[in-house]
Each structure stands twice: as structure tokens, then as C-alpha cells.
PDB file of C-alpha atoms in Angstrom:
ATOM      1  CA  MET A   1      16.001 -27.857 -97.439  1.00 83.00           C
ATOM      2  CA  PHE A   2      14.231 -24.623 -98.479  1.00 87.00           C
ATOM      3  CA  SER A   3      14.237 -22.091 -95.538  1.00 84.00           C
ATOM      4  CA  GLY A   4      12.718 -18.876 -96.654  1.00 84.00           C
ATOM      5  CA  ILE A   5       9.666 -16.852 -95.789  1.00 85.00           C
ATOM      6  CA  ALA A   6       9.366 -14.672 -98.895  1.00 89.00           C
ATOM      7  CA  VAL A   7       7.688 -15.643-102.119  1.00 90.00           C
ATOM      8  CA  GLN A   8      10.692 -14.269-104.076  1.00 91.00           C
ATOM      9  CA  GLN A   9      12.975 -16.724-102.409  1.00 92.00           C
ATOM     10  CA  LEU A  10      10.651 -19.595-103.289  1.00 94.00           C
ATOM     11  CA  ASP A  11      10.520 -18.493-106.892  1.00 92.00           C
ATOM     12  CA  GLU A  12      14.303 -18.245-107.007  1.00 93.00           C
ATOM     13  CA  CYS A  13      14.761 -21.821-105.796  1.00 94.00           C
ATOM     14  CA  PHE A  14      12.047 -23.428-107.905  1.00 95.00           C
ATOM     15  CA  ARG A  15      12.010 -22.211-111.453  1.00 95.00           C
ATOM     16  CA  SER A  16      10.789 -25.371-113.231  1.00 95.00           C
ATOM     17  CA  GLU A  17       8.832 -28.578-112.678  1.00 96.00           C
ATOM     18  CA  ASP A  18      12.127 -30.468-112.613  1.00 96.00           C
ATOM     19  CA  ASP A  19      13.333 -28.352-109.753  1.00 96.00           C
ATOM     20  CA  CYS A  20      10.189 -29.319-107.789  1.00 96.00           C
ATOM     21  CA  LYS A  21      10.480 -33.007-108.620  1.00 96.00           C
ATOM     22  CA  GLN A  22      14.144 -33.093-107.614  1.00 96.00           C
ATOM     23  CA  TYR A  23      13.235 -31.637-104.216  1.00 97.00           C
ATOM     24  CA  LEU A  24      10.636 -34.267-103.720  1.00 97.00           C
ATOM     25  CA  PHE A  25      12.936 -37.005-105.007  1.00 96.00           C
ATOM     26  CA  ASP A  26      15.603 -36.134-102.508  1.00 95.00           C
ATOM     27  CA  LEU A  27      12.914 -35.966 -99.779  1.00 95.00           C
ATOM     28  CA  LYS A  28      11.131 -39.219-100.624  1.00 95.00           C
ATOM     29  CA  TRP A  29      14.123 -41.433-100.838  1.00 95.00           C
ATOM     30  CA  LYS A  30      16.412 -39.618 -98.268  1.00 93.00           C
ATOM     31  CA  ASN A  31      16.646 -42.752 -96.125  1.00 92.00           C
ATOM     32  CA  GLY A  32      17.195 -45.138 -99.126  1.00 93.00           C
ATOM     33  CA  TYR A  33      14.855 -46.974-101.492  1.00 95.00           C
ATOM     34  CA  ARG A  34      12.511 -49.861-100.544  1.00 94.00           C
ATOM     35  CA  CYS A  35      10.192 -51.378-103.007  1.00 95.00           C
ATOM     36  CA  ARG A  36       6.546 -51.203-101.868  1.00 93.00           C
ATOM     37  CA  ARG A  37       5.593 -54.494-103.542  1.00 93.00           C
ATOM     38  CA  CYS A  38       8.459 -56.887-102.674  1.00 94.00           C
ATOM     39  CA  GLY A  39      10.611 -55.035-100.089  1.00 93.00           C
ATOM     40  CA  CYS A  40      13.799 -55.125-102.302  1.00 95.00           C
ATOM     41  CA  THR A  41      16.215 -52.302-101.659  1.00 94.00           C
ATOM     42  CA  LYS A  42      18.029 -52.445-104.896  1.00 95.00           C
ATOM     43  CA  ASN A  43      17.008 -50.307-107.794  1.00 95.00           C
ATOM     44  CA  TYR A  44      17.901 -48.679-111.044  1.00 93.00           C
ATOM     45  CA  LYS A  45      16.675 -45.743-113.059  1.00 91.00           C
ATOM     46  CA  GLY A  46      12.981 -45.975-114.029  1.00 92.00           C
ATOM     47  CA  ARG A  47      10.936 -44.428-116.857  1.00 93.00           C
ATOM     48  CA  THR A  48      12.354 -40.969-116.091  1.00 94.00           C
ATOM     49  CA  ARG A  49      15.037 -39.669-113.896  1.00 93.00           C
ATOM     50  CA  PHE A  50      12.384 -39.086-111.201  1.00 95.00           C
ATOM     51  CA  HIS A  51      11.293 -42.739-111.177  1.00 96.00           C
ATOM     52  CA  LEU A  52      13.028 -45.618-109.445  1.00 96.00           C
ATOM     53  CA  ARG A  53      12.496 -49.261-110.744  1.00 96.00           C
ATOM     54  CA  CYS A  54      12.913 -52.266-108.390  1.00 96.00           C
ATOM     55  CA  SER A  55      15.619 -54.590-109.600  1.00 95.00           C
ATOM     56  CA  ASN A  56      13.675 -57.600-108.370  1.00 95.00           C
ATOM     57  CA  CYS A  57       9.971 -57.142-109.427  1.00 95.00           C
ATOM     58  CA  SER A  58      10.559 -54.164-111.946  1.00 94.00           C
ATOM     59  CA  TYR A  59       7.946 -52.045-110.110  1.00 95.00           C
ATOM     60  CA  ASP A  60       8.391 -48.537-111.439  1.00 96.00           C
ATOM     61  CA  GLU A  61       7.610 -45.869-108.818  1.00 96.00           C
ATOM     62  CA  SER A  62       7.336 -42.167-109.528  1.00 95.00           C
ATOM     63  CA  VAL A  63       8.415 -39.486-107.094  1.00 96.00           C
ATOM     64  CA  THR A  64       4.768 -38.475-106.522  1.00 96.00           C
ATOM     65  CA  ALA A  65       3.224 -41.926-106.154  1.00 95.00           C
ATOM     66  CA  HIS A  66       1.717 -42.800-102.816  1.00 94.00           C
ATOM     67  CA  THR A  67       1.773 -39.195-101.639  1.00 95.00           C
ATOM     68  CA  ILE A  68      -0.555 -36.178-101.498  1.00 95.00           C
ATOM     69  CA  PHE A  69       0.854 -35.274-104.920  1.00 95.00           C
ATOM     70  CA  HIS A  70      -0.425 -38.481-106.480  1.00 93.00           C
ATOM     71  CA  LYS A  71      -2.395 -37.729-109.711  1.00 90.00           C
ATOM     72  CA  LEU A  72      -2.251 -33.967-109.029  1.00 93.00           C
ATOM     73  CA  LYS A  73      -3.965 -32.031-111.755  1.00 90.00           C
ATOM     74  CA  ILE A  74      -2.074 -28.842-111.353  1.00 95.00           C
ATOM     75  CA  PRO A  75       1.654 -28.223-112.081  1.00 96.00           C
ATOM     76  CA  LEU A  76       3.937 -28.719-109.182  1.00 96.00           C
ATOM     77  CA  LEU A  77       5.311 -25.207-109.378  1.00 96.00           C
ATOM     78  CA  LYS A  78       1.691 -23.832-108.679  1.00 97.00           C
ATOM     79  CA  ALA A  79       1.297 -26.521-105.926  1.00 97.00           C
ATOM     80  CA  PHE A  80       4.545 -25.442-104.199  1.00 97.00           C
ATOM     81  CA  GLY A  81       3.465 -21.759-104.382  1.00 96.00           C
ATOM     82  CA  MET A  82      -0.089 -22.639-102.973  1.00 97.00           C
ATOM     83  CA  ALA A  83       1.418 -24.706-100.238  1.00 96.00           C
ATOM     84  CA  PHE A  84       3.801 -21.819 -99.377  1.00 96.00           C
ATOM     85  CA  ARG A  85       0.923 -19.434 -98.980  1.00 95.00           C
ATOM     86  CA  LEU A  86      -1.276 -21.852 -96.892  1.00 95.00           C
ATOM     87  CA  SER A  87       1.639 -22.524 -94.525  1.00 94.00           C
ATOM     88  CA  VAL A  88       3.749 -19.375 -94.243  1.00 93.00           C
ATOM     89  CA  LYS A  89       1.197 -16.628 -94.907  1.00 92.00           C
ATOM     90  CA  LYS A  90      -0.184 -15.467 -91.492  1.00 88.00           C
ATOM     91  CA  LYS A  91      -3.847 -16.104 -92.293  1.00 89.00           C
ATOM     92  CA  GLY A  92      -3.492 -18.553 -95.280  1.00 91.00           C
ATOM     93  CA  MET A  93      -5.744 -17.936 -98.241  1.00 93.00           C
ATOM     94  CA  SER A  94      -9.276 -18.868 -99.261  1.00 93.00           C
ATOM     95  CA  THR A  95      -9.841 -21.084-102.315  1.00 93.00           C
ATOM     96  CA  PRO A  96     -11.164 -18.218-104.481  1.00 93.00           C
ATOM     97  CA  GLU A  97      -8.082 -16.174-103.748  1.00 94.00           C
ATOM     98  CA  LEU A  98      -5.854 -19.183-104.572  1.00 95.00           C
ATOM     99  CA  ALA A  99      -7.719 -19.774-107.803  1.00 95.00           C
ATOM    100  CA  ARG A 100      -7.314 -16.129-108.890  1.00 95.00           C
ATOM    101  CA  GLU A 101      -3.633 -15.877-108.022  1.00 95.00           C
ATOM    102  CA  PHE A 102      -2.591 -19.112-109.769  1.00 96.00           C
ATOM    103  CA  SER A 103      -4.980 -18.940-112.639  1.00 95.00           C
ATOM    104  CA  ILE A 104      -6.788 -22.333-111.938  1.00 96.00           C
ATOM    105  CA  ASN A 105     -10.462 -23.050-111.337  1.00 95.00           C
ATOM    106  CA  GLN A 106     -11.966 -22.803-107.820  1.00 92.00           C
ATOM    107  CA  LYS A 107     -12.696 -26.527-107.727  1.00 92.00           C
ATOM    108  CA  SER A 108      -8.999 -27.403-108.261  1.00 94.00           C
ATOM    109  CA  SER A 109      -7.900 -24.856-105.565  1.00 95.00           C
ATOM    110  CA  TRP A 110     -10.527 -26.288-103.172  1.00 93.00           C
ATOM    111  CA  LEU A 111      -9.373 -29.822-103.683  1.00 94.00           C
ATOM    112  CA  PHE A 112      -5.687 -28.876-103.082  1.00 96.00           C
ATOM    113  CA  LYS A 113      -6.677 -26.990 -99.968  1.00 95.00           C
ATOM    114  CA  ARG A 114      -8.454 -30.043 -98.765  1.00 94.00           C
ATOM    115  CA  LYS A 115      -5.357 -32.069 -99.486  1.00 94.00           C
ATOM    116  CA  THR A 116      -3.329 -29.573 -97.551  1.00 96.00           C
ATOM    117  CA  GLN A 117      -5.611 -29.700 -94.533  1.00 94.00           C
ATOM    118  CA  GLU A 118      -5.347 -33.413 -94.544  1.00 93.00           C
ATOM    119  CA  ALA A 119      -1.612 -33.280 -94.529  1.00 94.00           C
ATOM    120  CA  MET A 120      -1.671 -30.588 -91.781  1.00 93.00           C
ATOM    121  CA  LYS A 121      -3.178 -32.928 -89.162  1.00 85.00           C
ATOM    122  CA  THR A 122      -0.856 -32.815 -86.200  1.00 63.00           C
ATOM    123  CA  GLY A 123      -1.580 -36.026 -84.329  1.00 48.00           C
ATOM    124  CA  GLU A 124      -3.969 -37.550 -81.777  1.00 43.00           C
ATOM    125  CA  GLY A 125      -3.801 -35.050 -79.015  1.00 39.00           C
ATOM    126  CA  HIS A 126      -1.757 -34.061 -75.962  1.00 31.00           C
ATOM    127  CA  PRO A 127      -0.304 -35.748 -72.862  1.00 29.00           C
ATOM    128  CA  SER A 128      -2.799 -36.200 -70.009  1.00 27.00           C
ATOM    129  CA  ASP A 129      -1.159 -33.544 -67.792  1.00 26.00           C
ATOM    130  CA  LEU A 130      -2.322 -30.688 -69.982  1.00 27.00           C
ATOM    131  CA  ASP A 131      -4.451 -27.936 -68.545  1.00 35.00           C
ATOM    132  CA  SER A 132      -7.927 -27.811 -70.091  1.00 36.00           C
ATOM    133  CA  GLY A 133      -8.372 -24.147 -70.977  1.00 39.00           C
ATOM    134  CA  LEU A 134     -11.655 -24.182 -72.861  1.00 39.00           C
ATOM    135  CA  GLU A 135     -14.085 -26.970 -72.436  1.00 38.00           C
ATOM    136  CA  ASP A 136     -16.645 -25.553 -74.696  1.00 41.00           C
ATOM    137  CA  LEU A 137     -15.732 -23.664 -77.772  1.00 47.00           C
ATOM    138  CA  LEU A 138     -18.997 -23.850 -79.564  1.00 47.00           C
ATOM    139  CA  ILE A 139     -18.892 -23.340 -83.373  1.00 49.00           C
ATOM    140  CA  GLY A 140     -22.598 -23.269 -83.827  1.00 47.00           C
ATOM    141  CA  GLY A 141     -25.835 -21.813 -82.462  1.00 44.00           C
ATOM    142  CA  ARG A 142     -27.394 -18.371 -82.322  1.00 46.00           C
ATOM    143  CA  LYS A 143     -25.580 -15.638 -80.574  1.00 45.00           C
ATOM    144  CA  GLY A 144     -27.056 -14.138 -77.371  1.00 45.00           C
ATOM    145  CA  ARG A 145     -29.045 -10.878 -76.950  1.00 46.00           C
ATOM    146  CA  GLY A 146     -27.574  -8.162 -79.130  1.00 46.00           C
ATOM    147  CA  GLY A 147     -25.682 -10.636 -81.332  1.00 45.00           C
ATOM    148  CA  ARG A 148     -26.122 -10.669 -85.196  1.00 43.00           C
ATOM    149  CA  LYS A 149     -28.726 -13.041 -86.668  1.00 40.00           C
ATOM    150  CA  VAL A 150     -27.436 -16.090 -88.502  1.00 36.00           C
ATOM    151  CA  ARG A 151     -28.937 -18.769 -90.720  1.00 34.00           C
ATOM    152  CA  LYS A 152     -30.184 -21.912 -88.907  1.00 33.00           C
ATOM    153  CA  CYS A 153     -29.508 -24.578 -91.484  1.00 29.00           C
ATOM    154  CA  ARG A 154     -25.712 -24.889 -91.232  1.00 33.00           C
ATOM    155  CA  LEU A 155     -24.316 -27.163 -88.602  1.00 31.00           C
ATOM    156  CA  LYS A 156     -20.867 -27.179 -87.008  1.00 38.00           C
ATOM    157  CA  PRO A 157     -19.268 -29.233 -84.205  1.00 39.00           C
ATOM    158  CA  VAL A 158     -18.355 -28.507 -80.715  1.00 39.00           C
ATOM    159  CA  ILE A 159     -14.685 -28.295 -80.088  1.00 45.00           C
ATOM    160  CA  ASP A 160     -12.930 -29.544 -77.012  1.00 43.00           C
ATOM    161  CA  TRP A 161     -10.054 -27.043 -76.715  1.00 43.00           C
ATOM    162  CA  GLU A 162      -6.946 -28.121 -74.825  1.00 42.00           C
ATOM    163  CA  ILE A 163      -4.245 -25.570 -74.262  1.00 40.00           C
ATOM    164  CA  GLU A 164      -0.755 -26.386 -73.041  1.00 40.00           C
ATOM    165  CA  LEU A 165       0.489 -23.479 -70.900  1.00 35.00           C
ATOM    166  CA  GLU A 166       4.075 -22.570 -70.488  1.00 38.00           C
ATOM    167  CA  ASN A 167       4.895 -19.683 -68.210  1.00 35.00           C
ATOM    168  CA  ALA A 168       1.296 -18.624 -68.145  1.00 35.00           C
ATOM    169  CA  GLY A 169       1.399 -18.246 -71.999  1.00 41.00           C
ATOM    170  CA  ILE A 170       0.155 -20.487 -74.782  1.00 41.00           C
ATOM    171  CA  PHE A 171       2.804 -22.774 -76.108  1.00 40.00           C
ATOM    172  CA  ARG A 172       0.651 -25.293 -78.123  1.00 42.00           C
ATOM    173  CA  SER A 173      -2.957 -25.893 -78.662  1.00 45.00           C
ATOM    174  CA  LYS A 174      -5.164 -28.534 -80.204  1.00 46.00           C
ATOM    175  CA  GLY A 175      -8.879 -28.731 -81.348  1.00 48.00           C
ATOM    176  CA  ASN A 176     -10.734 -31.972 -81.464  1.00 45.00           C
ATOM    177  CA  ARG A 177     -14.146 -32.575 -82.992  1.00 42.00           C
ATOM    178  CA  LEU A 178     -16.673 -33.963 -80.543  1.00 36.00           C
ATOM    179  CA  GLN A 179     -20.290 -33.530 -81.486  1.00 37.00           C
ATOM    180  CA  GLU A 180     -22.624 -31.653 -83.758  1.00 35.00           C
ATOM    181  CA  GLU A 181     -24.346 -28.301 -82.952  1.00 34.00           C
ATOM    182  CA  ALA A 182     -25.560 -25.289 -84.911  1.00 30.00           C
ATOM    183  CA  PHE A 183     -24.055 -22.318 -86.911  1.00 31.00           C
ATOM    184  CA  GLU A 184     -22.306 -19.405 -85.155  1.00 38.00           C
ATOM    185  CA  ILE A 185     -19.220 -19.191 -82.892  1.00 40.00           C
ATOM    186  CA  SER A 186     -19.691 -18.646 -79.243  1.00 42.00           C
ATOM    187  CA  LEU A 187     -17.380 -19.094 -76.252  1.00 41.00           C
ATOM    188  CA  SER A 188     -17.994 -20.562 -72.834  1.00 42.00           C
ATOM    189  CA  PRO A 189     -14.739 -20.914 -70.852  1.00 43.00           C
ATOM    190  CA  PRO A 190     -14.913 -22.826 -67.586  1.00 43.00           C
ATOM    191  CA  ARG A 191     -12.352 -20.516 -65.959  1.00 47.00           C
ATOM    192  CA  ARG A 192     -11.444 -16.881 -66.311  1.00 46.00           C
ATOM    193  CA  GLY A 193      -8.459 -15.038 -64.781  1.00 45.00           C
ATOM    194  CA  ARG A 194      -4.960 -13.787 -65.363  1.00 47.00           C
ATOM    195  CA  ARG A 195      -3.570 -17.250 -65.850  1.00 48.00           C
ATOM    196  CA  PHE A 196      -5.357 -17.641 -69.263  1.00 51.00           C
ATOM    197  CA  PRO A 197      -4.844 -14.283 -71.045  1.00 56.00           C
ATOM    198  CA  GLY A 198      -3.463 -15.663 -74.267  1.00 64.00           C
ATOM    199  CA  MET A 199      -6.260 -18.287 -74.610  1.00 66.00           C
ATOM    200  CA  PHE A 200      -8.912 -15.661 -75.515  1.00 68.00           C
ATOM    201  CA  VAL A 201      -6.515 -14.090 -78.107  1.00 75.00           C
ATOM    202  CA  VAL A 202      -6.365 -17.402 -79.873  1.00 76.00           C
ATOM    203  CA  VAL A 203     -10.142 -17.810 -79.673  1.00 75.00           C
ATOM    204  CA  MET A 204     -10.613 -14.343 -81.246  1.00 77.00           C
ATOM    205  CA  ASN A 205      -8.129 -15.162 -83.968  1.00 82.00           C
ATOM    206  CA  LEU A 206      -9.822 -18.422 -84.806  1.00 82.00           C
ATOM    207  CA  LYS A 207     -13.230 -16.642 -85.020  1.00 78.00           C
ATOM    208  CA  GLY A 208     -11.918 -13.752 -87.013  1.00 81.00           C
ATOM    209  CA  TRP A 209     -10.057 -15.997 -89.435  1.00 86.00           C
ATOM    210  CA  LEU A 210     -13.125 -18.297 -90.117  1.00 82.00           C
ATOM    211  CA  ARG A 211     -15.351 -15.241 -90.651  1.00 80.00           C
ATOM    212  CA  ALA A 212     -13.087 -12.909 -92.489  1.00 83.00           C
ATOM    213  CA  ILE A 213     -11.117 -15.307 -94.710  1.00 88.00           C
ATOM    214  CA  HIS A 214     -13.513 -18.126 -95.425  1.00 83.00           C
ATOM    215  CA  HIS A 215     -16.933 -16.666 -94.485  1.00 71.00           C
ATOM    216  CA  HIS A 216     -18.316 -20.253 -94.320  1.00 70.00           C
ATOM    217  CA  CYS A 217     -16.945 -23.757 -93.755  1.00 73.00           C
ATOM    218  CA  SER A 218     -19.368 -26.625 -93.807  1.00 75.00           C
ATOM    219  CA  GLU A 219     -19.945 -29.040 -90.899  1.00 72.00           C
ATOM    220  CA  ARG A 220     -18.295 -31.821 -92.793  1.00 78.00           C
ATOM    221  CA  PHE A 221     -14.902 -30.131 -93.328  1.00 83.00           C
ATOM    222  CA  VAL A 222     -14.687 -27.901 -90.259  1.00 81.00           C
ATOM    223  CA  SER A 223     -12.135 -30.104 -88.612  1.00 81.00           C
ATOM    224  CA  GLY A 224      -9.864 -29.552 -91.647  1.00 88.00           C
ATOM    225  CA  TYR A 225     -10.017 -25.817 -91.041  1.00 88.00           C
ATOM    226  CA  LEU A 226      -9.080 -26.372 -87.441  1.00 85.00           C
ATOM    227  CA  ASP A 227      -6.125 -28.459 -88.537  1.00 89.00           C
ATOM    228  CA  GLU A 228      -4.975 -25.689 -90.883  1.00 92.00           C
ATOM    229  CA  PHE A 229      -5.342 -23.028 -88.177  1.00 89.00           C
ATOM    230  CA  PHE A 230      -3.457 -24.913 -85.513  1.00 87.00           C
ATOM    231  CA  PHE A 231      -0.722 -26.008 -87.963  1.00 91.00           C
ATOM    232  CA  ARG A 232       0.186 -22.405 -88.541  1.00 92.00           C
ATOM    233  CA  PHE A 233      -0.319 -21.490 -84.928  1.00 87.00           C
ATOM    234  CA  ASP A 234       1.985 -24.296 -83.646  1.00 86.00           C
ATOM    235  CA  GLY A 235       4.598 -23.308 -86.254  1.00 89.00           C
ATOM    236  CA  ARG A 236       4.481 -19.579 -85.784  1.00 87.00           C
ATOM    237  CA  ASN A 237       7.984 -19.483 -84.190  1.00 88.00           C
ATOM    238  CA  SER A 238       9.578 -21.653 -86.898  1.00 89.00           C
ATOM    239  CA  LEU A 239       8.277 -20.043 -90.075  1.00 90.00           C
ATOM    240  CA  ARG A 240      11.536 -20.805 -92.014  1.00 91.00           C
ATOM    241  CA  SER A 241      11.128 -24.572 -91.738  1.00 92.00           C
ATOM    242  CA  LEU A 242       7.190 -24.603 -91.855  1.00 94.00           C
ATOM    243  CA  TRP A 243       6.911 -24.869 -95.639  1.00 95.00           C
ATOM    244  CA  HIS A 244       9.511 -27.764 -95.669  1.00 95.00           C
ATOM    245  CA  GLN A 245       7.598 -29.444 -92.854  1.00 94.00           C
ATOM    246  CA  LEU A 246       4.397 -29.270 -94.812  1.00 95.00           C
ATOM    247  CA  ILE A 247       5.979 -30.752 -97.919  1.00 96.00           C
ATOM    248  CA  GLU A 248       7.346 -33.580 -95.780  1.00 95.00           C
ATOM    249  CA  GLN A 249       3.828 -34.193 -94.518  1.00 95.00           C
ATOM    250  CA  TYR A 250       2.552 -34.143 -98.015  1.00 96.00           C
ATOM    251  CA  MET A 251       5.141 -36.854 -98.954  1.00 95.00           C
ATOM    252  CA  ALA A 252       4.246 -39.060 -95.885  1.00 93.00           C
ATOM    253  CA  HIS A 253       0.533 -38.862 -96.409  1.00 93.00           C
ATOM    254  CA  PRO A 254      -1.325 -41.408 -98.591  1.00 93.00           C
ATOM    255  CA  PRO A 255      -3.063 -40.036-101.693  1.00 92.00           C
ATOM    256  CA  TYR A 256      -6.231 -37.961-101.103  1.00 87.00           C
ATOM    257  CA  LEU A 257      -8.397 -37.903-104.313  1.00 80.00           C
ATOM    258  CA  TYR A 258     -11.554 -36.112-105.216  1.00 71.00           C
ATOM    259  CA  LYS A 259     -13.762 -39.144-104.748  1.00 68.00           C
ATOM    260  CA  ALA A 260     -12.570 -39.262-101.003  1.00 62.00           C
ATOM    261  CA  SER A 261     -13.768 -35.614-100.441  1.00 63.00           C
ATOM    262  CA  ALA A 262     -16.975 -36.207-102.379  1.00 60.00           C
ATOM    263  CA  ALA A 263     -17.880 -39.423-100.642  1.00 55.00           C
TER     264      ALA A 263
END
């Protein structure tokens, strides 16, 4: 398992496409092989050394089949580097930045970021005993008196913000999309006080991240940006394993193709 937090360490471990494929191979079949078509557990070498072929039905499966990496249009080396920056880098990266750094077009970097956000989804929510810290975090609407003017046409959802508190500090958080509203970010906490000091820091970080790094995220994909933000936030104390965790989630997630994002 790769456990580093520096780009140089990643470059030293993965020097070629075969290095990347071997890492995925070991990850995909770490618990043994099972044919997706007939369920057979016996196999032999497939078309390449990164394929396995079922000994019963001869189904030849590649290491990237049935994962986020399925039909990936960019080299795995670049995909590994982009995943590293989106998971380990404190504020991630925008798609134009990724496109410039990895010499790919912006459409390709946008699609890979969408794949990554899909893989970063953390689950269905929290146990029922969580404290509800913010009931209305509104991503939308005009700001109040003295606030800057914003465009009316772009819509965003209201977020139900649940905060799990441990020793009066934030331990884990989750945002869930509820309903549509308008454009800017405003904050309406139901309770204020010393018990929730870290909550407002997270809110300010989210607002600053959306405005400074991305400038704009559409109503349709805003939940993906929240998944990305909370994936890094939840993993901030385990940075050395965060990239590997993301790769595992890539491998467990079904393919996400361009037509799915364009539909």
C-alpha cells in the first residue's frame, strides 16, 4: 500500500503504466478471483498479465474493468497523480489547474474529477444520535444588506448539515442535498454558543473553497463538490492512507462514463 504525502514519493513508486496496473491488480483481486459471469473461482492468465481469464466460461477480465478506471481516456500515471492531488492536497484542485499540470484538455480533467467525486461518496449518513449543528446551510440566494451582488440565474441546493461532536470539537461531518434554492452561500445556524466553535470554521472553509478554488459549481453537480470536501475533511487525520483509500473506492465503484454525466 502506498503511504506517502509528497508528490515525489508517488513519482518514485509509480514510474510506468505497468506499475500502476500492478497496484490495481493486487488491489482488485486481493481476496481472490471470482468470475462475474459464472461465479467460477478458477482462472488462468488472460490476454495480458493484467487480465485474468475464467477457466469455465473463458471470460477475460482486465484490471480496470467494472471500476471507475473503465475506458479511461488518460494514462493511469496521470490519473494516479490527479487522484493524489484531489485527495491529499489540502484544497484539491480545479479542473483547469489539473488540465494545465497534466497536459490534458479541460473536458478530460472535468470528467475525471466527476469520477473522483462519485468515488468519494462516503455513505448514507450518520447514526440517529448525532447532534444537528446546522439545520440550514443555504447554498443559494442573495446576501443580506451590505453583501455583494450575485447573479440570479444559477441555482443551488439547501444542505442539511449534521455534525458529530466529540469533546466539543468536530469529529466528522456530512452534507446531504435536500431541495433547490438560489445562488450564493449564506448561513443560518439554529444554535450559537461555545459548544459549536469548530462548526463555523468548517462552514467558512467550505465557502472559501467553493469561491476561491472553483468560482462556480452548477446546481446539478453541487453534491459532488460536497462529497469531495467532506472526503478530505474526514480524512484530514489520516493523510498517509487517504490516497490508497480513494483508489480502493475507485476500484469498488461501477464505471462512470461521460454519457452518465451528460444525461
